[in-house]
């Protein structure tokens, strides 16, 4: 590998895309990471340098500067680069980093799928070359290690909450593999800073808007990972509803249990699966609310077994910008560079 | 029957429970009903008369008065009485009205179930006598007529949205009867004016709280009605989530379609079922949002068929205080007294 | 005058601008007005007819149609026309109506000021001809009559709440005319349907944004009216804050009382001024909250006298889209055509 | 002094009142303070130990325990104690700490006023002994040092935002001392976790509620401090409005400038006053919004001069639970124990 960063060094990191909500959150986390010395900011569509505090209304107290994008400069100045860019950008920009085997953590969806055809189908954009897609690591950090990878595709927010909630049930063989239904709810920060009718305050407030039923672009990455865990699963039902809050995501999941499986077996699977996961908090039958994780890197999961319908209701909650974006990117950084998994992620919930 | 109200008369109506959110809404609708002359207000726990505008902060411009409850006086002064009281109250108070066969429209849950044992199981309260429960009419107004009944139990808000959304699929024989899953979301007005931690602003705002999974008291009335329509249905999965808005309810319903059933058949069922329902608006594949019905008596229903999973996602939205309470009570009044079904319900959505 | 509408006829009315929030609200009110038979809708930038329910997400149940704008057709088909268009539109379109002395009720700011120079200064747009500005009637309906006018400029929302709150203190001679300070707060519907960073949900929610300090375009119309009432007033201090709610506006007003004036005199002025105003509800020292008027045409006003500072704090609340737009337009219609002032405005507050 | 803590030691701190919103926030800040080793939690009304995660829904991931209150134990185990209790509690509990001259940082209002009579007048409760009130230090940390004090009364949230915004204008002699008007707006977290009608979600949402006009208990501490700075000020006008958000406070302040004072002089006063204040960010004429400081210990202040009215509009925003409570308590801790003023306060705004 190109990169010769040593565990005891302090890192230099690059970030492209600080002006998006995920990028801002990632920047705030990087600032407090004990192994990071400097964060260099690049704007992929800038022609001249610009102060951070003129670009992001929420970062008015920052003194840093965004400079125009230059791949060679980025590789020269940093040990790793983060892309918090929107769909389609890294497809165009990643080439030099891949060619130099330079460490990249990509928060966009461009490199999450192994199949370029699937990417094009769900994202309606040109896909990266298949060889590169194959090489990229899908960084669901609590269940995989980015240790050996130099291109890490950070999972989507809906995918993260849903996969972590489903892990115990799909890894074991006690569910009807055709029965998975996901009813996910998210606040507006997941939709980004781009203005839209759906996120205009007068439209979002006092409203519930269901969208992209069976068409959400996180569906294929969920399916891809589920099939790694359990090849019997051939499809899921997946729905997203926009609710009037800014931060937070709840994935409510319904799964039918095979005949003969007891509540105790189900309970045990959850306990065992999460036993060694520091950032996944299993709440047993006390279903979690969104607010208990907002501001943190936790994914809290609860579960209720219905003996009449044999359906278990799983509730998985995350802060979509932390566990669902910037926080998990830090976990991937930690794995890749040999730091402990939750380094820099000792965060406090926003309460109230 | 006791009551000898004639269709061309103007009515006198009594209302107990105006101070609750449902009661206030009902009062506002009654005021504008073209066949109602006077609304008499009674407080079931008052000892002396009290001005309405001192009881309800939102009715500060009203000049009416609440007087202490007296069953005989109520029957003497009115043609019909509405109870918008909380659970357990009509169990105690309804006797004289039932004995005199005096018309009652009861917005509480007390008389919705045919079985006293079920009432006690789900409401944790003593049930009305079985004979009376049998006699009460479950007033799901768009699908049944209160014409012949003098005790009308007005359906719950979750039950209304869910049953109207499910009607086309359960009345026809093309679904797997064990596959019904309901993920309902509601604002805080459904929880009433009573203070609680869950509805304290600092707790509700920027939060999603799932509650009463498999234990919501509207489950048995939904089951009771579904079984009237389709005796193959023996259970449903039902979940409620409190979302940070005041008014509005969305019931998202997942049902598996039997093998061999086509999207066209499904579509036709919806079209046929709702063809003559003036207050149910079928949106086809454009799923409705909550805000398009808030302020009105509409139930808007949309549906998407997933050819891969054979699951249809049904979305049914209502204003929980109108279609889910006061508005449907007006429909029941109209049916009982021979007015046209939507008399007094020509309402405008709150937009934005 | 051109128009020969007689009081007992049913009216035909035209509306341009239904797609804006104020226009939608006005349309909903016109539908229920007892003297209106038909509402014709025109789109000033349409080239072919379009169904209303495809233009406005909140009016999905409507069956009407918008047709392209044609001044002659509008005059031929209607007894009066409403413009609910944005700033600058009626400046361009009003000419034929003015020339034919055809009744116009204009909800935009274009004809509110008597001085074209002032209009240009505050709106940064070309002004209508001075002769026409002079001819237009500023329709602050509770304090002036549109009876004799064929061009009625409907006041702005901030202006309405502020002027009604200030009326008692400026009409009497007991205040320091240099002491008026207005701190107004409004929800997002006042900013319209146009997308903007400030009204993007993620920016508005959990935020307070102060804007246009000393530069709000409602300042000159407030000043113009105050000076009609009291020529000693030469300036006011006026501030607006965007708060995270959709509907509702509160104007908090501070005024210093002259030495020697007692609380009783102040109280009397308020009582007398509002004694005959059916739609202004004087709450005495119980300061009103926004929610008690939202959904209605009421302006509720309360007042507290501070004997130490000699400052009175006046709080005036309205529904910005009703009293602050469509509702007041109906009042002006009623005055112009001889109906009683509150015809069609018997509205219920949205509670909760 | 009793306490012999040395600057290089790691501290042991006690906290009473973690279950309130201010207490929770303070606890979260203390956890990350580089000079604090242990935080001991006491419940002043507990009879046996209780896990933190059963007391505070937002702290479900915490493993600590609250133990019953015991003054001697508290002094034995800690170097300093924080009281984040409601009004009236420290009046009763502070005695042993005062007698032993043990360091206390009191976030409640009990010891902020120098006059017991004033405390009783505004808080409607018995006051602490006058000698102790005199001895307590009012810890407006950016403008005073708690270095020599063992009883530090942490300022109220409204007082903090208002005093910091007013500092430049009252310290200089260029304002009319009778002209100060404060229109403050706050979210619900300032009202605490106690349930109330006003903070019931259905009442707070889509509403603006003005309260305690001229009667807010933060008025006397503001006056007391203003008079320390400028004895000409004998009264202010002070209003508070509850707005539908959880965190954040904006104090909008109007002050009349003396004749002959120029905008430049005003501007200079602001620049000079805040020049050395690391946690006060002067935004010049770009008025701050609440969201740019929520999550941080910043107070952001902006100002606009109106040459016509000679009024300057000052806008001061804070996070009421950080700068207005827990964060300022940390500043006072830092001053008292010789750490740098912003130790432990390097916080990131919640964006979005």
PDB file of N, CA and C in Angstrom, chain B residues 190-238:
ATOM      1  N   UNK B 190     -54.026  13.240  19.563  1.00  0.00           N
ATOM      2  CA  UNK B 190     -54.646  11.948  19.820  1.00  0.00           C
ATOM      3  C   UNK B 190     -54.459  11.479  21.256  1.00  0.00           C
ATOM      4  N   UNK B 191     -53.424  11.966  21.899  1.00  0.00           N
ATOM      5  CA  UNK B 191     -53.160  11.571  23.282  1.00  0.00           C
ATOM      6  C   UNK B 191     -53.920  12.441  24.278  1.00  0.00           C
ATOM      7  N   UNK B 192     -54.638  13.435  23.777  1.00  0.00           N
ATOM      8  CA  UNK B 192     -55.487  14.225  24.651  1.00  0.00           C
ATOM      9  C   UNK B 192     -54.786  15.347  25.377  1.00  0.00           C
ATOM     10  N   UNK B 193     -55.575  16.062  26.171  1.00  0.00           N
ATOM     11  CA  UNK B 193     -55.048  17.249  26.846  1.00  0.00           C
ATOM     12  C   UNK B 193     -54.344  16.915  28.156  1.00  0.00           C
ATOM     13  N   UNK B 194     -54.472  15.670  28.576  1.00  0.00           N
ATOM     14  CA  UNK B 194     -53.861  15.290  29.849  1.00  0.00           C
ATOM     15  C   UNK B 194     -52.332  15.377  29.763  1.00  0.00           C
ATOM     16  N   UNK B 195     -51.715  16.004  30.732  1.00  0.00           N
ATOM     17  CA  UNK B 195     -50.268  16.153  30.729  1.00  0.00           C
ATOM     18  C   UNK B 195     -49.603  14.793  30.918  1.00  0.00           C
ATOM     19  N   UNK B 196     -48.506  14.581  30.231  1.00  0.00           N
ATOM     20  CA  UNK B 196     -47.746  13.345  30.403  1.00  0.00           C
ATOM     21  C   UNK B 196     -46.310  13.602  29.978  1.00  0.00           C
ATOM     22  N   UNK B 197     -45.401  12.790  30.468  1.00  0.00           N
ATOM     23  CA  UNK B 197     -43.987  12.947  30.077  1.00  0.00           C
ATOM     24  C   UNK B 197     -43.842  12.832  28.570  1.00  0.00           C
ATOM     25  N   UNK B 198     -44.558  11.867  28.007  1.00  0.00           N
ATOM     26  CA  UNK B 198     -44.406  11.577  26.586  1.00  0.00           C
ATOM     27  C   UNK B 198     -44.817  12.769  25.708  1.00  0.00           C
ATOM     28  N   UNK B 199     -45.768  13.564  26.195  1.00  0.00           N
ATOM     29  CA  UNK B 199     -46.254  14.691  25.398  1.00  0.00           C
ATOM     30  C   UNK B 199     -45.786  16.050  25.936  1.00  0.00           C
ATOM     31  N   UNK B 200     -44.828  16.028  26.842  1.00  0.00           N
ATOM     32  CA  UNK B 200     -44.154  17.255  27.285  1.00  0.00           C
ATOM     33  C   UNK B 200     -43.349  17.748  26.073  1.00  0.00           C
ATOM     34  N   UNK B 201     -43.452  19.033  25.749  1.00  0.00           N
ATOM     35  CA  UNK B 201     -42.850  19.497  24.497  1.00  0.00           C
ATOM     36  C   UNK B 201     -41.383  19.088  24.350  1.00  0.00           C
ATOM     37  N   UNK B 202     -40.607  19.264  25.414  1.00  0.00           N
ATOM     38  CA  UNK B 202     -39.173  18.950  25.323  1.00  0.00           C
ATOM     39  C   UNK B 202     -38.925  17.471  25.030  1.00  0.00           C
ATOM     40  N   UNK B 203     -39.890  16.626  25.356  1.00  0.00           N
ATOM     41  CA  UNK B 203     -39.735  15.191  25.074  1.00  0.00           C
ATOM     42  C   UNK B 203     -40.279  14.804  23.702  1.00  0.00           C
ATOM     43  N   UNK B 204     -41.348  15.435  23.263  1.00  0.00           N
ATOM     44  CA  UNK B 204     -41.981  15.075  21.988  1.00  0.00           C
ATOM     45  C   UNK B 204     -41.230  15.660  20.809  1.00  0.00           C
ATOM     46  N   UNK B 205     -40.823  16.905  20.965  1.00  0.00           N
ATOM     47  CA  UNK B 205     -40.149  17.615  19.887  1.00  0.00           C
ATOM     48  C   UNK B 205     -38.818  16.938  19.572  1.00  0.00           C
ATOM     49  N   UNK B 206     -38.471  16.883  18.297  1.00  0.00           N
ATOM     50  CA  UNK B 206     -37.224  16.242  17.852  1.00  0.00           C
ATOM     51  C   UNK B 206     -37.123  14.809  18.372  1.00  0.00           C
ATOM     52  N   UNK B 207     -38.237  14.115  18.396  1.00  0.00           N
ATOM     53  CA  UNK B 207     -38.246  12.743  18.911  1.00  0.00           C
ATOM     54  C   UNK B 207     -39.283  11.916  18.163  1.00  0.00           C
ATOM     55  N   UNK B 208     -39.082  10.615  18.179  1.00  0.00           N
ATOM     56  CA  UNK B 208     -40.086   9.654  17.723  1.00  0.00           C
ATOM     57  C   UNK B 208     -40.207   8.628  18.837  1.00  0.00           C
ATOM     58  N   UNK B 209     -41.424   8.409  19.312  1.00  0.00           N
ATOM     59  CA  UNK B 209     -41.638   7.505  20.443  1.00  0.00           C
ATOM     60  C   UNK B 209     -42.648   6.419  20.050  1.00  0.00           C
ATOM     61  N   UNK B 210     -42.203   5.198  20.043  1.00  0.00           N
ATOM     62  CA  UNK B 210     -43.072   4.085  19.722  1.00  0.00           C
ATOM     63  C   UNK B 210     -43.701   3.616  21.037  1.00  0.00           C
ATOM     64  N   UNK B 211     -44.989   3.283  20.999  1.00  0.00           N
ATOM     65  CA  UNK B 211     -45.642   2.971  22.280  1.00  0.00           C
ATOM     66  C   UNK B 211     -46.736   1.928  22.123  1.00  0.00           C
ATOM     67  N   UNK B 212     -47.047   1.269  23.205  1.00  0.00           N
ATOM     68  CA  UNK B 212     -48.154   0.308  23.260  1.00  0.00           C
ATOM     69  C   UNK B 212     -48.103  -0.717  22.120  1.00  0.00           C
ATOM     70  N   UNK B 213     -46.906  -1.210  21.768  1.00  0.00           N
ATOM     71  CA  UNK B 213     -46.810  -2.207  20.702  1.00  0.00           C
ATOM     72  C   UNK B 213     -47.623  -3.447  21.104  1.00  0.00           C
ATOM     73  N   UNK B 214     -48.493  -3.853  20.246  1.00  0.00           N
ATOM     74  CA  UNK B 214     -49.389  -5.007  20.487  1.00  0.00           C
ATOM     75  C   UNK B 214     -50.358  -4.794  21.653  1.00  0.00           C
ATOM     76  N   UNK B 215     -50.393  -3.602  22.188  1.00  0.00           N
ATOM     77  CA  UNK B 215     -51.231  -3.388  23.368  1.00  0.00           C
ATOM     78  C   UNK B 215     -52.183  -2.197  23.203  1.00  0.00           C
ATOM     79  N   UNK B 216     -52.243  -1.632  22.023  1.00  0.00           N
ATOM     80  CA  UNK B 216     -53.087  -0.455  21.881  1.00  0.00           C
ATOM     81  C   UNK B 216     -54.568  -0.853  21.933  1.00  0.00           C
ATOM     82  N   UNK B 217     -55.342  -0.064  22.645  1.00  0.00           N
ATOM     83  CA  UNK B 217     -56.758  -0.406  22.873  1.00  0.00           C
ATOM     84  C   UNK B 217     -57.621  -0.324  21.623  1.00  0.00           C
ATOM     85  N   UNK B 218     -57.083   0.208  20.526  1.00  0.00           N
ATOM     86  CA  UNK B 218     -57.862   0.193  19.285  1.00  0.00           C
ATOM     87  C   UNK B 218     -57.724  -1.139  18.534  1.00  0.00           C
ATOM     88  N   UNK B 219     -56.790  -1.974  18.943  1.00  0.00           N
ATOM     89  CA  UNK B 219     -56.610  -3.265  18.252  1.00  0.00           C
ATOM     90  C   UNK B 219     -57.895  -4.108  18.272  1.00  0.00           C
ATOM     91  N   UNK B 220     -58.547  -4.301  19.426  1.00  0.00           N
ATOM     92  CA  UNK B 220     -59.715  -5.189  19.413  1.00  0.00           C
ATOM     93  C   UNK B 220     -60.870  -4.675  18.557  1.00  0.00           C
ATOM     94  N   UNK B 221     -61.095  -3.367  18.504  1.00  0.00           N
ATOM     95  CA  UNK B 221     -62.184  -2.911  17.637  1.00  0.00           C
ATOM     96  C   UNK B 221     -61.835  -3.077  16.158  1.00  0.00           C
ATOM     97  N   UNK B 222     -60.546  -2.945  15.827  1.00  0.00           N
ATOM     98  CA  UNK B 222     -60.137  -3.212  14.442  1.00  0.00           C
ATOM     99  C   UNK B 222     -60.389  -4.688  14.123  1.00  0.00           C
ATOM    100  N   UNK B 223     -59.949  -5.572  14.995  1.00  0.00           N
ATOM    101  CA  UNK B 223     -60.130  -7.023  14.787  1.00  0.00           C
ATOM    102  C   UNK B 223     -61.612  -7.385  14.663  1.00  0.00           C
ATOM    103  N   UNK B 224     -62.417  -6.804  15.539  1.00  0.00           N
ATOM    104  CA  UNK B 224     -63.855  -7.105  15.539  1.00  0.00           C
ATOM    105  C   UNK B 224     -64.479  -6.759  14.183  1.00  0.00           C
ATOM    106  N   UNK B 225     -64.087  -5.587  13.649  1.00  0.00           N
ATOM    107  CA  UNK B 225     -64.662  -5.165  12.366  1.00  0.00           C
ATOM    108  C   UNK B 225     -64.085  -5.968  11.208  1.00  0.00           C
ATOM    109  N   UNK B 226     -62.784  -6.227  11.262  1.00  0.00           N
ATOM    110  CA  UNK B 226     -62.167  -7.014  10.185  1.00  0.00           C
ATOM    111  C   UNK B 226     -62.828  -8.387  10.090  1.00  0.00           C
ATOM    112  N   UNK B 227     -63.121  -8.966  11.239  1.00  0.00           N
ATOM    113  CA  UNK B 227     -63.728 -10.305  11.227  1.00  0.00           C
ATOM    114  C   UNK B 227     -65.165 -10.283  10.724  1.00  0.00           C
ATOM    115  N   UNK B 228     -65.843  -9.162  10.903  1.00  0.00           N
ATOM    116  CA  UNK B 228     -67.167  -9.022  10.277  1.00  0.00           C
ATOM    117  C   UNK B 228     -67.030  -9.078   8.749  1.00  0.00           C
ATOM    118  N   UNK B 229     -65.957  -8.449   8.281  1.00  0.00           N
ATOM    119  CA  UNK B 229     -65.751  -8.373   6.830  1.00  0.00           C
ATOM    120  C   UNK B 229     -65.155  -9.667   6.269  1.00  0.00           C
ATOM    121  N   UNK B 230     -64.295 -10.293   7.066  1.00  0.00           N
ATOM    122  CA  UNK B 230     -63.553 -11.450   6.551  1.00  0.00           C
ATOM    123  C   UNK B 230     -63.160 -12.336   7.731  1.00  0.00           C
ATOM    124  N   UNK B 231     -63.883 -13.442   7.880  1.00  0.00           N
ATOM    125  CA  UNK B 231     -63.704 -14.265   9.083  1.00  0.00           C
ATOM    126  C   UNK B 231     -62.376 -15.020   9.085  1.00  0.00           C
ATOM    127  N   UNK B 232     -61.636 -14.975   7.969  1.00  0.00           N
ATOM    128  CA  UNK B 232     -60.339 -15.661   7.936  1.00  0.00           C
ATOM    129  C   UNK B 232     -59.252 -14.912   8.713  1.00  0.00           C
ATOM    130  N   UNK B 233     -59.514 -13.661   8.978  1.00  0.00           N
ATOM    131  CA  UNK B 233     -58.470 -12.871   9.645  1.00  0.00           C
ATOM    132  C   UNK B 233     -58.525 -13.120  11.142  1.00  0.00           C
ATOM    133  N   UNK B 234     -57.437 -13.656  11.680  1.00  0.00           N
ATOM    134  CA  UNK B 234     -57.472 -13.994  13.106  1.00  0.00           C
ATOM    135  C   UNK B 234     -56.577 -13.102  13.954  1.00  0.00           C
ATOM    136  N   UNK B 235     -55.706 -12.351  13.311  1.00  0.00           N
ATOM    137  CA  UNK B 235     -54.838 -11.448  14.082  1.00  0.00           C
ATOM    138  C   UNK B 235     -54.186 -10.444  13.147  1.00  0.00           C
ATOM    139  N   UNK B 236     -53.808  -9.298  13.706  1.00  0.00           N
ATOM    140  CA  UNK B 236     -53.004  -8.332  12.940  1.00  0.00           C
ATOM    141  C   UNK B 236     -51.835  -7.902  13.823  1.00  0.00           C
ATOM    142  N   UNK B 237     -50.843  -7.354  13.166  1.00  0.00           N
ATOM    143  CA  UNK B 237     -49.722  -6.761  13.892  1.00  0.00           C
ATOM    144  C   UNK B 237     -49.941  -5.268  13.855  1.00  0.00           C
ATOM    145  N   UNK B 238     -49.899  -4.586  15.018  1.00  0.00           N
ATOM    146  CA  UNK B 238     -50.304  -3.181  15.063  1.00  0.00           C
ATOM    147  C   UNK B 238     -49.362  -2.363  15.951  1.00  0.00           C
TER     148      UNK B 238
END
